[in-house]
Amino acid sequence: MSVILQDEAMAHLRMSANTTNVDPTVLQGLIDTAESMVSQRVGPLASASQSTITFGGPSFVLPTTTTAITSATDLDGNAVTSGFKLGVGGVVTNSSCALGTWTLVYTAGWAEMPAPIRTAVLELVSHLWRPQRGTSARPVDDSPAPGYLIPNRVRELLDPYALPGFA
C-alpha cells in the first residue's frame, strides 16, 4: 500500500483533478518506484510487521525505525518472544538469543512519516514524471548528469533519516 496517494502526487505535479491525459497505472508505478527507492535509504515508510532472516545473537541490527520485536525463532524452531531491548540505531538485544541464524518478526516504519521524507518521495515522483511530459519547445538543461537517478535535493531531504551503512 502506498503512503503517497495519487491525488497528492497529482497536486505536487500541478495537475488538476480533472486531467484526462494521465494514465493512473503509470502514475501509480512512479509513486511505487519512488517509495521503494526512498525506503531503501531510510527504511520502511509505513509502520507494518516485517520479517527478516539474520545472523546474530544476542544482538541484532534492524532498521532504525523498529518499534517492537514480536518474536525470534532459531533454525531449530526455538522461539523467543520476550526480553527484547531496543537500542540506538536499530540495535536489538536479548540475552536469551544465542549466536546463530534467526528469523525475526518485528514492527518497523513511521507511525507518521516525517515531512522531509514525504517531500522527498513527491520530489522523486516529479523527477521520474519528467520523461512522461515529452519534449518542450525550448530546451531546458536542468536534468542531472546521466546515471544520477536521485536528485541532490531528494538526497539532502533524506540524509538526516538515512539508515547507517558502509562507504
mmCIF file of C-alpha atoms in Angstrom:
data_model
loop_
_atom_site.group_PDB
_atom_site.id
_atom_site.type_symbol
_atom_site.label_atom_id
_atom_site.label_comp_id
_atom_site.label_asym_id
_atom_site.label_seq_id
_atom_site.Cartn_x
_atom_site.Cartn_y
_atom_site.Cartn_z
ATOM 1 C CA MET A 1 0.000 0.000 0.000
ATOM 2 C CA SER A 2 1.329 3.410 -0.947
ATOM 3 C CA VAL A 3 1.804 6.125 1.619
ATOM 4 C CA ILE A 4 1.538 8.775 -1.113
ATOM 5 C CA LEU A 5 -1.875 8.946 -2.770
ATOM 6 C CA GLN A 6 -2.317 9.661 -6.480
ATOM 7 C CA ASP A 7 -4.247 12.855 -5.691
ATOM 8 C CA GLU A 8 -1.348 14.114 -3.579
ATOM 9 C CA ALA A 9 1.151 13.293 -6.344
ATOM 10 C CA MET A 10 -1.035 14.996 -8.956
ATOM 11 C CA ALA A 11 -1.251 18.117 -6.800
ATOM 12 C CA HIS A 12 2.542 18.123 -6.418
ATOM 13 C CA LEU A 13 2.868 17.758 -10.198
ATOM 14 C CA ARG A 14 0.422 20.691 -10.557
ATOM 15 C CA MET A 15 -2.175 18.648 -12.387
ATOM 16 C CA SER A 16 -5.841 19.391 -11.971
ATOM 17 C CA ALA A 17 -8.133 16.715 -10.614
ATOM 18 C CA ASN A 18 -9.980 16.518 -13.950
ATOM 19 C CA THR A 19 -6.869 15.931 -16.070
ATOM 20 C CA THR A 20 -7.747 13.186 -18.518
ATOM 21 C CA ASN A 21 -4.390 12.540 -20.186
ATOM 22 C CA VAL A 22 -2.827 10.914 -17.110
ATOM 23 C CA ASP A 23 -2.636 7.131 -17.055
ATOM 24 C CA PRO A 24 -3.275 6.244 -13.384
ATOM 25 C CA THR A 25 -1.351 2.980 -13.779
ATOM 26 C CA VAL A 26 1.779 4.829 -14.931
ATOM 27 C CA LEU A 27 1.474 7.420 -12.162
ATOM 28 C CA GLN A 28 0.986 4.694 -9.521
ATOM 29 C CA GLY A 29 4.022 2.868 -10.887
ATOM 30 C CA LEU A 30 6.129 6.002 -10.465
ATOM 31 C CA ILE A 31 4.821 6.513 -6.916
ATOM 32 C CA ASP A 32 5.657 2.894 -6.063
ATOM 33 C CA THR A 33 9.138 3.252 -7.576
ATOM 34 C CA ALA A 34 9.834 6.472 -5.678
ATOM 35 C CA GLU A 35 8.622 4.967 -2.399
ATOM 36 C CA SER A 36 10.763 1.878 -2.948
ATOM 37 C CA MET A 37 13.867 3.953 -3.658
ATOM 38 C CA VAL A 38 13.293 6.142 -0.596
ATOM 39 C CA SER A 39 12.620 3.145 1.667
ATOM 40 C CA GLN A 40 15.969 1.655 0.584
ATOM 41 C CA ARG A 41 17.636 4.736 2.090
ATOM 42 C CA VAL A 42 15.507 5.342 5.196
ATOM 43 C CA GLY A 43 13.802 2.014 5.937
ATOM 44 C CA PRO A 44 10.087 1.203 5.871
ATOM 45 C CA LEU A 45 7.871 4.242 5.258
ATOM 46 C CA ALA A 46 4.717 2.993 6.971
ATOM 47 C CA SER A 47 4.521 1.114 10.233
ATOM 48 C CA ALA A 48 3.967 -2.564 9.471
ATOM 49 C CA SER A 49 5.051 -6.028 10.519
ATOM 50 C CA GLN A 50 8.299 -7.142 8.906
ATOM 51 C CA SER A 51 10.207 -10.404 8.909
ATOM 52 C CA THR A 52 13.880 -10.977 8.255
ATOM 53 C CA ILE A 53 16.402 -13.777 8.481
ATOM 54 C CA THR A 54 19.608 -12.602 10.081
ATOM 55 C CA PHE A 55 22.728 -13.906 11.740
ATOM 56 C CA GLY A 56 23.316 -12.642 15.244
ATOM 57 C CA GLY A 57 22.512 -13.091 18.859
ATOM 58 C CA PRO A 58 22.306 -11.903 21.475
ATOM 59 C CA SER A 59 22.420 -8.661 19.411
ATOM 60 C CA PHE A 60 20.810 -7.916 16.052
ATOM 61 C CA VAL A 61 20.757 -4.851 13.820
ATOM 62 C CA LEU A 62 17.346 -3.950 12.388
ATOM 63 C CA PRO A 63 16.053 -0.779 10.684
ATOM 64 C CA THR A 64 16.362 2.296 12.886
ATOM 65 C CA THR A 65 12.578 2.726 12.705
ATOM 66 C CA THR A 66 11.959 -0.583 14.522
ATOM 67 C CA THR A 67 9.369 -0.063 17.255
ATOM 68 C CA ALA A 68 8.724 -3.586 18.536
ATOM 69 C CA ILE A 69 10.015 -7.160 18.300
ATOM 70 C CA THR A 70 7.321 -9.816 18.146
ATOM 71 C CA SER A 71 9.461 -12.949 18.113
ATOM 72 C CA ALA A 72 12.739 -14.573 17.190
ATOM 73 C CA THR A 73 12.974 -18.182 16.031
ATOM 74 C CA ASP A 74 16.228 -20.074 15.521
ATOM 75 C CA LEU A 75 16.860 -22.752 12.880
ATOM 76 C CA ASP A 76 15.747 -25.486 15.302
ATOM 77 C CA GLY A 77 12.352 -23.806 15.804
ATOM 78 C CA ASN A 78 13.092 -22.500 19.300
ATOM 79 C CA ALA A 79 11.172 -19.254 19.765
ATOM 80 C CA VAL A 80 11.916 -16.287 21.994
ATOM 81 C CA THR A 81 9.008 -13.864 22.447
ATOM 82 C CA SER A 82 10.111 -11.640 25.322
ATOM 83 C CA GLY A 83 13.142 -9.901 26.775
ATOM 84 C CA PHE A 84 13.950 -7.762 23.723
ATOM 85 C CA LYS A 85 15.579 -4.383 24.316
ATOM 86 C CA LEU A 86 15.550 -1.784 21.544
ATOM 87 C CA GLY A 87 18.738 0.262 21.459
ATOM 88 C CA VAL A 88 20.037 3.168 19.432
ATOM 89 C CA GLY A 89 20.403 2.772 15.666
ATOM 90 C CA GLY A 90 18.224 -0.316 15.337
ATOM 91 C CA VAL A 91 20.336 -2.480 17.654
ATOM 92 C CA VAL A 92 18.186 -5.075 19.435
ATOM 93 C CA THR A 93 19.479 -7.254 22.239
ATOM 94 C CA ASN A 94 18.103 -10.296 24.027
ATOM 95 C CA SER A 95 20.254 -12.442 26.285
ATOM 96 C CA SER A 96 18.005 -15.457 25.516
ATOM 97 C CA CYS A 97 19.176 -15.491 21.891
ATOM 98 C CA ALA A 98 22.363 -17.486 21.262
ATOM 99 C CA LEU A 99 24.665 -16.770 18.341
ATOM 100 C CA GLY A 100 23.206 -18.188 15.129
ATOM 101 C CA THR A 101 20.728 -17.645 12.320
ATOM 102 C CA TRP A 102 17.365 -16.274 13.452
ATOM 103 C CA THR A 103 14.064 -15.330 11.855
ATOM 104 C CA LEU A 104 12.954 -12.079 13.469
ATOM 105 C CA VAL A 105 9.409 -10.727 13.311
ATOM 106 C CA TYR A 106 9.239 -7.040 14.180
ATOM 107 C CA THR A 107 7.325 -3.834 13.585
ATOM 108 C CA ALA A 108 9.143 -1.033 11.794
ATOM 109 C CA GLY A 109 8.263 2.123 9.936
ATOM 110 C CA TRP A 110 6.918 5.560 10.693
ATOM 111 C CA ALA A 111 3.611 5.908 12.511
ATOM 112 C CA GLU A 112 3.533 9.342 10.899
ATOM 113 C CA MET A 113 6.057 9.890 8.130
ATOM 114 C CA PRO A 114 8.228 12.996 8.686
ATOM 115 C CA ALA A 115 7.517 15.873 6.292
ATOM 116 C CA PRO A 116 11.014 15.835 4.702
ATOM 117 C CA ILE A 117 10.623 12.166 3.746
ATOM 118 C CA ARG A 118 7.147 12.808 2.300
ATOM 119 C CA THR A 119 8.529 15.763 0.326
ATOM 120 C CA ALA A 120 11.439 13.630 -0.888
ATOM 121 C CA VAL A 121 9.053 10.973 -2.245
ATOM 122 C CA LEU A 122 6.971 13.622 -4.015
ATOM 123 C CA GLU A 123 10.088 15.277 -5.465
ATOM 124 C CA LEU A 124 11.295 11.904 -6.720
ATOM 125 C CA VAL A 125 7.881 11.243 -8.312
ATOM 126 C CA SER A 126 8.196 14.631 -10.025
ATOM 127 C CA HIS A 127 11.700 13.746 -11.209
ATOM 128 C CA LEU A 128 10.536 10.383 -12.562
ATOM 129 C CA TRP A 129 7.496 12.013 -14.220
ATOM 130 C CA ARG A 130 9.575 14.409 -16.379
ATOM 131 C CA PRO A 131 10.081 11.960 -19.289
ATOM 132 C CA GLN A 132 6.278 11.470 -19.430
ATOM 133 C CA ARG A 133 5.805 15.126 -20.402
ATOM 134 C CA GLY A 134 7.625 14.772 -23.691
ATOM 135 C CA THR A 135 9.731 17.498 -25.281
ATOM 136 C CA SER A 136 9.146 21.206 -24.875
ATOM 137 C CA ALA A 137 9.518 23.964 -27.435
ATOM 138 C CA ARG A 138 12.649 25.300 -25.790
ATOM 139 C CA PRO A 139 15.299 23.015 -24.356
ATOM 140 C CA VAL A 140 15.865 23.195 -20.642
ATOM 141 C CA ASP A 141 19.004 21.619 -19.237
ATOM 142 C CA ASP A 142 18.061 21.233 -15.589
ATOM 143 C CA SER A 143 18.372 17.468 -15.587
ATOM 144 C CA PRO A 144 21.052 15.755 -13.535
ATOM 145 C CA ALA A 145 24.055 14.147 -15.172
ATOM 146 C CA PRO A 146 23.411 10.729 -16.736
ATOM 147 C CA GLY A 147 23.383 7.929 -14.186
ATOM 148 C CA TYR A 148 22.093 10.030 -11.287
ATOM 149 C CA LEU A 149 18.539 8.918 -10.605
ATOM 150 C CA ILE A 150 18.144 10.562 -7.202
ATOM 151 C CA PRO A 151 18.432 14.359 -7.447
ATOM 152 C CA ASN A 152 20.567 16.161 -4.865
ATOM 153 C CA ARG A 153 17.560 17.899 -3.283
ATOM 154 C CA VAL A 154 15.953 14.493 -2.604
ATOM 155 C CA ARG A 155 19.202 13.133 -1.161
ATOM 156 C CA GLU A 156 19.539 16.203 1.095
ATOM 157 C CA LEU A 157 15.998 15.722 2.414
ATOM 158 C CA LEU A 158 16.711 12.062 3.209
ATOM 159 C CA ASP A 159 20.229 12.366 4.681
ATOM 160 C CA PRO A 160 19.124 13.010 8.303
ATOM 161 C CA TYR A 161 16.965 9.857 8.176
ATOM 162 C CA ALA A 162 19.322 7.579 6.228
ATOM 163 C CA LEU A 163 20.000 4.106 7.521
ATOM 164 C CA PRO A 164 23.550 3.516 8.715
ATOM 165 C CA GLY A 165 25.710 1.895 6.097
ATOM 166 C CA PHE A 166 29.205 1.347 4.886
ATOM 167 C CA ALA A 167 31.086 3.547 2.459
#
